[in-house]
Structure formats: C-alpha cells, structure tokens
Short mmCIF file of C-alpha atoms and ligand atoms in Angstrom, two decimals:
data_model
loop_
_atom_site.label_atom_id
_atom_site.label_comp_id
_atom_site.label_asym_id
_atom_site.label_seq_id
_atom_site.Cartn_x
_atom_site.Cartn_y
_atom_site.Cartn_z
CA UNK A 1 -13.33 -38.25 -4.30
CA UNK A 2 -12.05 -36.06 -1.78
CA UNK A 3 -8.52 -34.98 -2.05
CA UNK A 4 -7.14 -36.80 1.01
CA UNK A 5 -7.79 -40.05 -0.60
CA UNK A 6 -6.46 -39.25 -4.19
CA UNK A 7 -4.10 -41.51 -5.26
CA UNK A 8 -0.58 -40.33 -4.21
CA UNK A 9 0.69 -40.15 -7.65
CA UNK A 10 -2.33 -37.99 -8.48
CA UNK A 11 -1.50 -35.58 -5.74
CA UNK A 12 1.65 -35.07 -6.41
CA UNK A 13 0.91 -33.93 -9.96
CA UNK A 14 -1.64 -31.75 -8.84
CA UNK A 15 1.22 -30.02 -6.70
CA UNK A 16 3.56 -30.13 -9.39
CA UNK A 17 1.15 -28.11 -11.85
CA UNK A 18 0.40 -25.45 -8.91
CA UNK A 19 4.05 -25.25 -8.17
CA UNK A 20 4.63 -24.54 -12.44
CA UNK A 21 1.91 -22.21 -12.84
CA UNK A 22 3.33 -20.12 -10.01
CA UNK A 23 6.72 -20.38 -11.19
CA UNK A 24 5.90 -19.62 -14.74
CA UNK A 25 3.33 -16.73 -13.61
CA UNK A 26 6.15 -15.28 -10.93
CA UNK A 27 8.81 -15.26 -13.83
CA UNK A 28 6.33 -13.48 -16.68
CA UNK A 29 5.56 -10.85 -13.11
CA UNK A 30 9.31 -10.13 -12.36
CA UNK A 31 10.55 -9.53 -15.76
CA UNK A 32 11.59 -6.26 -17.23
CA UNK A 33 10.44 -7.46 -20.76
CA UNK A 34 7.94 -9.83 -21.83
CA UNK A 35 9.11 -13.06 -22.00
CA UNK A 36 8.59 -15.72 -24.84
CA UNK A 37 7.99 -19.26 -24.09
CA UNK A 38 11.61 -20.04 -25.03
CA UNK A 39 12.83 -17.44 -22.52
CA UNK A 40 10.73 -18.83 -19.91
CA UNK A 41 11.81 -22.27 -20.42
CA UNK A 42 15.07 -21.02 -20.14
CA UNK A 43 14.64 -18.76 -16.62
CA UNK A 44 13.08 -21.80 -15.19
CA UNK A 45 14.64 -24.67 -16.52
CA UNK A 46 10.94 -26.40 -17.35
CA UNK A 47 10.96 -27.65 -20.93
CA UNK A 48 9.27 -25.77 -23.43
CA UNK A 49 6.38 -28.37 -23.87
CA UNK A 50 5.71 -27.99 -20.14
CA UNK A 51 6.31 -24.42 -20.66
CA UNK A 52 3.51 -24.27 -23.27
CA UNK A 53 0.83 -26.02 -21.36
CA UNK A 54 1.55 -23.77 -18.41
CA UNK A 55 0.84 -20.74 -20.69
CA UNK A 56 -2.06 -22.13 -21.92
CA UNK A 57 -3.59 -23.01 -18.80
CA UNK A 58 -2.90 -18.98 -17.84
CA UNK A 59 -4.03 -17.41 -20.85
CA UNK A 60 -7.38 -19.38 -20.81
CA UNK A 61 -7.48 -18.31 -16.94
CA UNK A 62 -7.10 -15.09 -17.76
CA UNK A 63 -4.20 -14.59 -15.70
CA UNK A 64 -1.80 -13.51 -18.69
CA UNK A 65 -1.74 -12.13 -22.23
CA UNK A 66 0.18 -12.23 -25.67
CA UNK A 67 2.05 -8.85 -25.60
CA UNK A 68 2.09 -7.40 -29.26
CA UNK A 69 5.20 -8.73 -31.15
CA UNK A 70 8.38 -6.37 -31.49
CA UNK A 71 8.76 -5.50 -35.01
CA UNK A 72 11.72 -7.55 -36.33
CA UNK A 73 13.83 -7.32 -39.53
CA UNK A 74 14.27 -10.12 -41.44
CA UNK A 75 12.39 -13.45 -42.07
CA UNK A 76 10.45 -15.24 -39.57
CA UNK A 77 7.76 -15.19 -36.71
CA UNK A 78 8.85 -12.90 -34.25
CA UNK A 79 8.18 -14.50 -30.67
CA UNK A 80 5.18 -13.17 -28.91
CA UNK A 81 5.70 -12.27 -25.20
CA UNK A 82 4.01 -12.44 -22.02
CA UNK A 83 2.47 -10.09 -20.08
CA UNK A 84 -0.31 -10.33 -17.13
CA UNK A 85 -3.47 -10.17 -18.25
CA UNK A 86 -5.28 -6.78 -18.13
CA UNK A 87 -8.59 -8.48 -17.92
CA UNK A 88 -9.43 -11.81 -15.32
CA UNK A 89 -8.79 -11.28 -11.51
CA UNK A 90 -7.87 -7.90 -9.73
CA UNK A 91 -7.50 -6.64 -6.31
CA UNK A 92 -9.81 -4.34 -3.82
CA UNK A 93 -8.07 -1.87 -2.14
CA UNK A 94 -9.69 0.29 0.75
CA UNK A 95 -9.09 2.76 3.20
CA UNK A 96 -10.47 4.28 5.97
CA UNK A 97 -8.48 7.06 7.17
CA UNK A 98 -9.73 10.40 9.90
CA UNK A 99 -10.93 12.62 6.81
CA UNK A 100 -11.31 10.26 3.89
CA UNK A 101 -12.49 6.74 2.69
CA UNK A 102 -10.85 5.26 -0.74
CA UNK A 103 -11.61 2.50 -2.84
CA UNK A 104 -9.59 1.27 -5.57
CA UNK A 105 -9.48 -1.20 -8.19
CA UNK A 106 -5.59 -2.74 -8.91
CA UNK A 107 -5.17 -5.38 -11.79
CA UNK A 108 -2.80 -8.04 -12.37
CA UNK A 109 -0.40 -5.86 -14.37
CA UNK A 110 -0.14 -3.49 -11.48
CA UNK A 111 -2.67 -0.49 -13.03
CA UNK A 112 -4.97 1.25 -11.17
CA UNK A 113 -8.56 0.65 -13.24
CA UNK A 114 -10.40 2.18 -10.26
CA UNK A 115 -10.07 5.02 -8.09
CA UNK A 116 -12.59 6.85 -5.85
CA UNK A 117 -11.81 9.28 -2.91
CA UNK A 118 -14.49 10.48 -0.73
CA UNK A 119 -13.93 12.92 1.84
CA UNK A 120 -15.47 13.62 4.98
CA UNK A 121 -14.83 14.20 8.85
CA UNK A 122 -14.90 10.63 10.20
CA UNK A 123 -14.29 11.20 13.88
CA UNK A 124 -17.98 11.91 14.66
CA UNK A 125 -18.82 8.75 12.76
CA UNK A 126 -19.89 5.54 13.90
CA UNK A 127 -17.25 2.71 13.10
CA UNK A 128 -20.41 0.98 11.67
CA UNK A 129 -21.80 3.61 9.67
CA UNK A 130 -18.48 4.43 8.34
CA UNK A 131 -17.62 0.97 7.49
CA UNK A 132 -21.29 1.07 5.47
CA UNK A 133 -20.21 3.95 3.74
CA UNK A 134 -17.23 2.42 2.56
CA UNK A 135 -18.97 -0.90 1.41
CA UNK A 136 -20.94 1.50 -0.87
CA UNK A 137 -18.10 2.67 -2.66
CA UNK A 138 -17.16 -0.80 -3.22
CA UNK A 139 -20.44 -1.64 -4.86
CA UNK A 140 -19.97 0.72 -7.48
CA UNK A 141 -16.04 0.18 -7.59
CA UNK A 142 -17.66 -3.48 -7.97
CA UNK A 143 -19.54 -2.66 -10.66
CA UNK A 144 -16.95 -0.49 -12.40
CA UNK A 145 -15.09 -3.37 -12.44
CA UNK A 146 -16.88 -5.55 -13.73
CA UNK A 147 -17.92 -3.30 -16.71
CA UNK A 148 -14.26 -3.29 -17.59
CA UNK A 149 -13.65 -7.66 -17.61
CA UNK A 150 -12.55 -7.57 -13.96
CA UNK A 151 -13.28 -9.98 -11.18
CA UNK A 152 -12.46 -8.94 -7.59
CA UNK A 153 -11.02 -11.78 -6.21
CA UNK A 154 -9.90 -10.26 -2.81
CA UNK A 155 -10.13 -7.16 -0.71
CA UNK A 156 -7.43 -5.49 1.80
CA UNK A 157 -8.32 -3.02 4.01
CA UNK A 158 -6.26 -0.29 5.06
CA UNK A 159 -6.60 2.05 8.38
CA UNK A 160 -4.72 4.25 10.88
CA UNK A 161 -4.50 2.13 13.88
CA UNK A 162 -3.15 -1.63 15.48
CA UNK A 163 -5.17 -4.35 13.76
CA UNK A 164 -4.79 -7.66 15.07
CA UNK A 165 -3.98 -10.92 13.25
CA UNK A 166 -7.95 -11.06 13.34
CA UNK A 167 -8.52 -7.97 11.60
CA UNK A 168 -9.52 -6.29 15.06
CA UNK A 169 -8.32 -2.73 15.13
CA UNK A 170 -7.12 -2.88 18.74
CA UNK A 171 -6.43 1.17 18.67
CA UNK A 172 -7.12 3.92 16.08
CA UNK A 173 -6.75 7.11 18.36
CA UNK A 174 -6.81 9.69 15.41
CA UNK A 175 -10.31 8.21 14.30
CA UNK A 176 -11.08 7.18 18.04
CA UNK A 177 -11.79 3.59 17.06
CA UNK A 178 -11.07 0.93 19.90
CA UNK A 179 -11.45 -2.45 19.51
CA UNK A 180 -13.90 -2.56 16.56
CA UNK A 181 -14.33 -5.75 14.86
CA UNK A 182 -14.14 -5.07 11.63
CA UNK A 183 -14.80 -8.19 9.34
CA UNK A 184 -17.99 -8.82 11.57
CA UNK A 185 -18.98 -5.58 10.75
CA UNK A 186 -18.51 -6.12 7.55
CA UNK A 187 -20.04 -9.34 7.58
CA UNK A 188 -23.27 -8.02 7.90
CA UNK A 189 -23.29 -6.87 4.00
CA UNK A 190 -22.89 -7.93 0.67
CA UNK A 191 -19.88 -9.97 -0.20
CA UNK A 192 -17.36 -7.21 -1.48
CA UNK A 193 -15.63 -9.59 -3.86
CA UNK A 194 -15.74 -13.17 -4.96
CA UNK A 195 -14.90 -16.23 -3.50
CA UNK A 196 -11.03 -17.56 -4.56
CA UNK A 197 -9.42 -20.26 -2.75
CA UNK A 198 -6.37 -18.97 -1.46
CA UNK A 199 -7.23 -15.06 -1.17
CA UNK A 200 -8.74 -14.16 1.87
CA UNK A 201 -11.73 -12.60 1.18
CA UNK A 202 -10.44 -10.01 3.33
CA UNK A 203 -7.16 -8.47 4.75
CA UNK A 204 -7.08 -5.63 7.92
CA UNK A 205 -3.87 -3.65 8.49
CA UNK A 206 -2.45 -0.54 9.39
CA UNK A 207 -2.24 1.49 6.55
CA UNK A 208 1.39 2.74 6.22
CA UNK A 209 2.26 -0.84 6.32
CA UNK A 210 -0.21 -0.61 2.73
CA UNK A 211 1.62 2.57 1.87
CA UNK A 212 4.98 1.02 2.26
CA UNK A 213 4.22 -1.89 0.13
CA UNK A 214 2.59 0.13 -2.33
CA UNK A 215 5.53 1.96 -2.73
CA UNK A 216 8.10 -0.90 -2.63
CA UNK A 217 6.40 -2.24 -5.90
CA UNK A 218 6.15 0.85 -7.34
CA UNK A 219 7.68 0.85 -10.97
CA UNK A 220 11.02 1.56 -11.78
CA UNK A 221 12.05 -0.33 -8.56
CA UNK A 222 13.34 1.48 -6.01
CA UNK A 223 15.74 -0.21 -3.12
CA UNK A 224 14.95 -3.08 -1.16
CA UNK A 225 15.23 -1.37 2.17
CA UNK A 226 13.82 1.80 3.08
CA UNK A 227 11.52 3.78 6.09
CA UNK A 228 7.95 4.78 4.01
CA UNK A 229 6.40 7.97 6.24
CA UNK A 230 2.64 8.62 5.76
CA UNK A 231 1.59 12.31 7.25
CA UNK A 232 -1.61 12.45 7.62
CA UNK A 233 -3.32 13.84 10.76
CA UNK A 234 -1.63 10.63 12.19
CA UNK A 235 2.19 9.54 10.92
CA UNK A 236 2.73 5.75 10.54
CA UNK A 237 5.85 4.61 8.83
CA UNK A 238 6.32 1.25 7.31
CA UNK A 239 9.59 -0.58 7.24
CA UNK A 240 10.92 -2.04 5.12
CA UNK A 241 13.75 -4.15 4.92
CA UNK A 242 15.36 -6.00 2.18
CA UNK A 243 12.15 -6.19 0.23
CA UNK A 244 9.82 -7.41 2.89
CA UNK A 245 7.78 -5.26 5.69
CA UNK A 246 9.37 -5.86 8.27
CA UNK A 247 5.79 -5.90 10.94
CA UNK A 248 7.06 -6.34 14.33
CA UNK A 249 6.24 -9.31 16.45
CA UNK A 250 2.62 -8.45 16.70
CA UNK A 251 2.21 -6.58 13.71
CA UNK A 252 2.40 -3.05 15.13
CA UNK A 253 5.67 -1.84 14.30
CA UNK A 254 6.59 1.28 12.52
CA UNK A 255 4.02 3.74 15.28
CA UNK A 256 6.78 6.82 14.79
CA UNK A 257 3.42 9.05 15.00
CA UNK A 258 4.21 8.51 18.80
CA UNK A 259 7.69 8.82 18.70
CA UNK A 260 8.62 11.76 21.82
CA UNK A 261 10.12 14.59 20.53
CA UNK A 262 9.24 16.39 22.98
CA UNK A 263 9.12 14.71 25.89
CA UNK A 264 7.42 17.06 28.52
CA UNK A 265 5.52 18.67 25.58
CA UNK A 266 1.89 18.43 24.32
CA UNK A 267 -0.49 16.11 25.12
CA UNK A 268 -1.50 13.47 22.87
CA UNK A 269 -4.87 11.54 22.14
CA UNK A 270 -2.13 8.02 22.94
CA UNK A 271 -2.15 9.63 26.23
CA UNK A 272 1.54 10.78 26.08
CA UNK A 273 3.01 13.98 25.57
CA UNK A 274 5.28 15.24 22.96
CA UNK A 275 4.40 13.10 20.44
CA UNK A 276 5.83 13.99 17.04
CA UNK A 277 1.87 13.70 15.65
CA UNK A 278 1.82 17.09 18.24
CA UNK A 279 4.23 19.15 15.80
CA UNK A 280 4.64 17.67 12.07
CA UNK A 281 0.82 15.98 12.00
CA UNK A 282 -1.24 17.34 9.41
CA UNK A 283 -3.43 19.38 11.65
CA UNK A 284 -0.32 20.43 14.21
CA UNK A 285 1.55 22.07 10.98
CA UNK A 286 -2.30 23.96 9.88
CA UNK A 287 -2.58 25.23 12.99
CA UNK A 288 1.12 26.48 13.28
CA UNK A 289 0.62 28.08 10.13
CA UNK A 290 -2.14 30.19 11.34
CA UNK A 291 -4.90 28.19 9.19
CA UNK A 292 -8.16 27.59 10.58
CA UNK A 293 -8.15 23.66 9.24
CA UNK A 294 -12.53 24.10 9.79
CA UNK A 295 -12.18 27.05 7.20
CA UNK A 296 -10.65 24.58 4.58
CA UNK A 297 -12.44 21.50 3.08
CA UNK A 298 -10.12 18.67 4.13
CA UNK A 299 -8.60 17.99 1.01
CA UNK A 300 -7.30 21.40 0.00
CA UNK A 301 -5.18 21.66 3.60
CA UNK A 302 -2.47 20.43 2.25
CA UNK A 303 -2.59 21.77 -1.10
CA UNK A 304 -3.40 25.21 0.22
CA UNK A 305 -0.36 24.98 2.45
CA UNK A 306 1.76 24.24 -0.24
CA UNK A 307 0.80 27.24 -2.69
CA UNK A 308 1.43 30.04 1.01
CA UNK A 309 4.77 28.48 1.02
CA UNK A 310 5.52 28.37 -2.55
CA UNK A 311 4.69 32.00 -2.47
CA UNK A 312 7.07 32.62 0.66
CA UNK A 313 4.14 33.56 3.33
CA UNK A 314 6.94 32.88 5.99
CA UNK A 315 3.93 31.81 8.73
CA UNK A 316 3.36 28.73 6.06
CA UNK A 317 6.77 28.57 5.96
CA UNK A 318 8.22 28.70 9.61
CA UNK A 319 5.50 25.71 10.34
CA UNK A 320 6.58 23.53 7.47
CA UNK A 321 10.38 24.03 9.03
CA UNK A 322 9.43 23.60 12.51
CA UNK A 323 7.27 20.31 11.71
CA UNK A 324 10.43 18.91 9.31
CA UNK A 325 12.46 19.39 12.49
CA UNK A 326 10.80 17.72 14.15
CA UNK A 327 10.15 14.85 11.46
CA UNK A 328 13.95 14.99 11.05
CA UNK A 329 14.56 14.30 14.56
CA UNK A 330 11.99 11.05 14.90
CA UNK A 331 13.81 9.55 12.10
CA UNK A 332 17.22 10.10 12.61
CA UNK A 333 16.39 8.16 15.42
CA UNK A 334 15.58 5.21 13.26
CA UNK A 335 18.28 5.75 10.61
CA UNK A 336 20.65 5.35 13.76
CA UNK A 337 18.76 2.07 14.72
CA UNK A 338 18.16 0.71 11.47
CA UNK A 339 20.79 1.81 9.38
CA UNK A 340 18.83 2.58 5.98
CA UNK A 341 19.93 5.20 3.40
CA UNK A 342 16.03 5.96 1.61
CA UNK A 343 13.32 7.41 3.51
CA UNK A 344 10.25 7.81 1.44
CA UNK A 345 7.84 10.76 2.46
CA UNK A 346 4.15 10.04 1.66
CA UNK A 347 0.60 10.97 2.35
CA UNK A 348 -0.03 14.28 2.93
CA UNK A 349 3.82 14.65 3.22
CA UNK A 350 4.45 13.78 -0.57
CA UNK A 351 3.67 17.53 -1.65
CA UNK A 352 4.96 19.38 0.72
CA UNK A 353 8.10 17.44 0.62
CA UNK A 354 10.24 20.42 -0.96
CA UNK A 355 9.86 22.15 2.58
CA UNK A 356 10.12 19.37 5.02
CA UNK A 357 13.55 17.89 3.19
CA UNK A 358 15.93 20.20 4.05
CA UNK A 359 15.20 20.48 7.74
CA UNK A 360 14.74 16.36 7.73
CA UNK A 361 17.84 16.55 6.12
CA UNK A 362 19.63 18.80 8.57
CA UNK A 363 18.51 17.10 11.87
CA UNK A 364 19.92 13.56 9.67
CA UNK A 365 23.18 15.02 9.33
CA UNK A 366 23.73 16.64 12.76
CA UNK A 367 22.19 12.91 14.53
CA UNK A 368 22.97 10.36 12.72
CA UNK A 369 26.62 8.76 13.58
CA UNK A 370 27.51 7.66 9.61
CA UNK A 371 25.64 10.67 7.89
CA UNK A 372 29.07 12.65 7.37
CA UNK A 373 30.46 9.65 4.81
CA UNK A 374 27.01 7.42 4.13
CA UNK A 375 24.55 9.96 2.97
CA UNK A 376 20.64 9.11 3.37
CA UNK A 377 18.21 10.29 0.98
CA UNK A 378 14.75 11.97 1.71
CA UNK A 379 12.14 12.12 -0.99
CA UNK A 380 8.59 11.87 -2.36
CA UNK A 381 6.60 9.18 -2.85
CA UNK A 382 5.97 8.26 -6.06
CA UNK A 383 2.49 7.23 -5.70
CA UNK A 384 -0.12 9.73 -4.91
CA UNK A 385 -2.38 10.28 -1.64
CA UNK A 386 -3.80 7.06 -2.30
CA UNK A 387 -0.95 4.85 -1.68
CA UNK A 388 -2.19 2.87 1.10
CA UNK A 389 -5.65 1.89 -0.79
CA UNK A 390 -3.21 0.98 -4.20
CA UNK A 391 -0.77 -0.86 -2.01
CA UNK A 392 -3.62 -2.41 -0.30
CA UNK A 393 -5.19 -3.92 -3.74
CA UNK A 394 -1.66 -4.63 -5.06
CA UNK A 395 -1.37 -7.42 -1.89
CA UNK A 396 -4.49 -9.05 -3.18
CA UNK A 397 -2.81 -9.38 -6.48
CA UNK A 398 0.15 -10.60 -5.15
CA UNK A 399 -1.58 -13.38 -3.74
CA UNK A 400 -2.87 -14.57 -6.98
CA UNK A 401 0.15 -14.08 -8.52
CA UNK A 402 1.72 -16.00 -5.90
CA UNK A 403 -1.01 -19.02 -5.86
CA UNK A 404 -2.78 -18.86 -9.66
CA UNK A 405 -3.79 -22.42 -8.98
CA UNK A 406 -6.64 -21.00 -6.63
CA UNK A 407 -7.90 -18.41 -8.86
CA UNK A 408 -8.11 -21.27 -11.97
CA UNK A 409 -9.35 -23.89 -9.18
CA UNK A 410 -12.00 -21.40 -8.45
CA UNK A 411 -16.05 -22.59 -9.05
CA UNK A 412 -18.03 -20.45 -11.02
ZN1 LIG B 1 1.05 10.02 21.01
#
C-alpha cells in the first residue's frame, strides 16, 4: 500500500517516530557529554520507554553508539552514554579549486576518516576531464571507506564560483568555468555514493560557503556570527550570521574576491579593475614578493612564503603587508555593514595569518566606526587547507543527522 492511502492513524505514527528519532539523534549530536537514556528523556521530555526504543532503533541503524562507561565509585551500573556512531553512514566531501582537487571522507561524529589532496594546474583543464579526475578520487575515497564500516550516503561539492540552485556553476573566473553543468557531467559516471532518501545524492556550492560551515561546526564552538575568508588564488568569504550562512537571495553572496580596492587599478579576469583578488590573491602576493609562482610546485607557495617572512626577507614581507592592507580594507567594509566582531582567515590565508593580522587589524581600527570601544578579532582557521571539502562532507552529515528516518528507511 502506498503511503497516500495509509490509514491516517498509521501516518501519523510514522511521523511521530521520524520526528523522535531526529529529536533524540539531534540531542545525543548537540551535547557536550554523552548522554544516558535518562538524560535524554529528560532534555526532551519523551519518556524513557519511548526513549529506549528510539535508541534502539539508532544503534541497530548504525547511527549511534554506547560510549564506554565513566568509571564510578561506589555500587551500581554506571549509565552508558551516547555517542554517534563511528561506523554506518558518512559524508563525501569534494572540491575543485584552480590548483587542487580534494576528496574527503566525514563521519557522523564529525572525524575526518578520509583525506586526499591532489594537486595540479586546473585552468588548462577541461571542466569534464577535471570533473573525471575528481570522480576517481572518489572511487578510492569510496573504497577507503568502505574498508573502514562506512557507507557514503551523500556527496557535496565544493568550487570557486556562482552555482545555481541546480548545481550549475554560472561563473568560476579563476578556473575559467562558465556555465558548466555539473551533475550532468557527473551523471555520466558511477554513482559516487549510495542512494538515501532524504540526502541528495549530490550538493553544488561555492566553496567558502563549505569553508564557512566547516568552520562554524568546528569543535570547541566558536561564535554564532562571524565573516570566514578563504585566500586562495580567488578570495570568497562566507557569512555567517547567528549560526546559519547567511547565502544571499540567489545564493551568491559573500564574492569579497571582487570587492574594489582599488578602483581605477588592475584589471581583473570579472572584468573589473581593482579587485582585491589583484593585491592579497594568492598569486598577486607571489608575485609581489618577487617569486616566480611557475618555479614553485603549487602547494609549497604558500608555505615557502611563510618560511622568507619568518626569516625577515623584507620583499616576502612588504607583500604580505601590502596584501593585509588591502584585505583589511575589503573587510572593514563589511564589519561596518554587518557589524560582526570574528573574522576567520582560511585557505591559503590560515598560515600566513601572523603577517596579514596586524595590517587587517590596522585598516579595522582606522575604518570601522565602533572599532575604538567594540574590538573585532582576526584569526586562523582552525581547520586546515581543506576546509571547504570537510565542511562540504560535514553538510551531508548534517542531513542525516537532521532526517535519520531516511537513512534507516533506506533499501538495501
Ligand atoms: Zn574582479
């Protein structure tokens, strides 16, 4: 029998048990400790015998685990808590940025059981043939995966440009991608993950919208509201405001890579001039420092920048300065719009963050109106260069963790 004609009672029950299991699941997610049955019934005001079945129905789904017991004095059982399940359904994450492609694997509990980074020049590439490249790298994250008792049961795709709500990426000028369809493309080979009701198989966006997230549920929490920077030859910053990304009416907010600086100044692949990508992009502060970026495999750049400055070469130095400016400038801009005191620098940014601070800092406190007696604070990411791919996986677990109904529902 369908579900349309179930009885009514029967329906509603069915609803009920989703609407439990996500409680019960969201509860055992948000808490700082692991939670006994008892405590759960108590956060959610369920009674314990509903409680129980609800556990029972996620540990045999996989979806949670009995956390070793505290050692307790005294006489007694010690209550076993609740944690999400290390094994059962996990998360895809990938990326497709101008010089590198990462796939990563993200379980329930939040840990990263997968990593790879490839690195290559992807401007000369074919959207196509990059895309296939990337699909590779799945297969074997795939297969890591599943060596280790975990079922992809979504992907999310990160990349540097305006994806529609079809997962069309409109514009990607860094990578020179325009209007590529990227699930057809994808389309065309194997199935990345498996099938669960309620997780889209697959989920396009800009990546420092990924970033941001990734770093909003980043562990120890940090504040609800904050601007998340990603410098990499492109900037993209992700908003975001009282713990949700704030996107924009179409999606495409947060483009501060295009931000003018300097208004009658370079020209830009957006087809602007001044652009702040122009001075504090990846390959605008190389070039200011006097390094050949061809002489350098992409993925020492950055690093290589960092050691010159660390050992004062002032050419390393003057370009970090004059790119924080600049940086500094852009988002004073949006402090003074926005009014948020944490902005988060990650990417390429995150190492050579000791540098670009203070003059970030400086152009904050000369710009922004309630600097003098509200200070902001500029820092790190937390997460490493990967943040977009592990924030990217981390929204596919969300989803289960929102909707664990699907993921039991789920044939096979
Ligand atoms: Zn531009």
């Amino acid at each position: 029998m369908s579900p349309t004609h179930a009885p009514a009672g029967a329906a509603r029950q069915g609803s009920l048990r989703e609407l439990n299991l996500a409680l019960v699941l969201g509860r055992i997610a948000a808490a700082d400790r692991p939670p006994s049955r008892a405590d759960l019934a108590t956060a959610t005001g369920l009674t314990r015998a509903t409680v129980s079945a609800v556990v029972e129905d996620l540990l045999a789904g996989q979806l949670v685990s009995e956390a070793d017991p505290a050692p307790r004095a005294g006489a007694g059982r010690p209550a076993r808590g609740l944690v999400l399940a290390d094994q059962g359904p996990a998360g895809l994450g990938l990326e497709v940025n101008v010089d590198y492609l990462t796939v990563c694997v993200v379980d329930l509990a939040g840990q990263v059981r997968h990593r790879t980074v490839h690195r290559a020049d992807l401007r000369p590439v074919a959207p196509a043939d990059a895309l296939a490249r990337l699909v590779d790298l799945a297969g074997q994250a795939r297969a890591d995966a599943a060596r280790q008792g975990l079922t992809l049961a979504g992907a999310a795709l990160a990349v540097p440009g305006l994806v529609d709500d079809a997962g069309l990426v409109r514009l990607a000028p860094n990578l020179g991608w325009r209007d590529v369809p990227v699930p057809e493309l994808l389309s065309g080979h194997q199935a990345l993950t498996d099938q669960v009701p309620g997780v889209p198989a697959l989920v396009v966006d800009n990546e420092a919208n990924f970033a941001a997230l990734g770093e909003l549920h980043s562990r120890p929490p940090g504040p609800a509201s904050f601007l998340h920077i990603s410098g990499e030859v492109g900037i993209g910053a992700g908003i975001v405001l009282d713990g949700a990304l704030f996107r924009g009416v179409r999606g495409w907010s947060g483009e501060i890579g295009h931000f003018p600086v300097h208004p009658q100044g370079r020209p830009c692949r957006c087809g602007g001039h001044g652009c702040l990508e122009q001075y504090a992009g990846q390959e605008a502060i190389v070039a200011a420092a006097g390094l050949l970026r061809a002489e350098l495999p992409a993925d020492t750049a950055t690093a290589r920048l960092a050691e010159l400055a660390e050992a004062g070469d002032p050419d390393a130095l003057r370009a970090l300065h004059d790119a924080g400016t600049a940086l500094g400038v852009a988002v004073a801009s949006v402090v003074n719009l926005l009014d948020l005191d944490t902005v988060v620098l990650g990417g390429g940014y995150a190492p050579l963050a000791p540098w670009l601070c203070p003059p970030v800092l400086a152009e904050i406190a000369a710009r922004v109106l309630t600097a003098a007696w509200s200070p902001v604070t500029v820092r790190p990411s937390t997460l490493g260069p990967e943040a977009a791919a592990v924030g990217a996986a981390e929204s596919v677990v969300r989803r289960i963790v929102a909707r664990p109904a699907g993921w039991l529902g789920r044939s096979g």
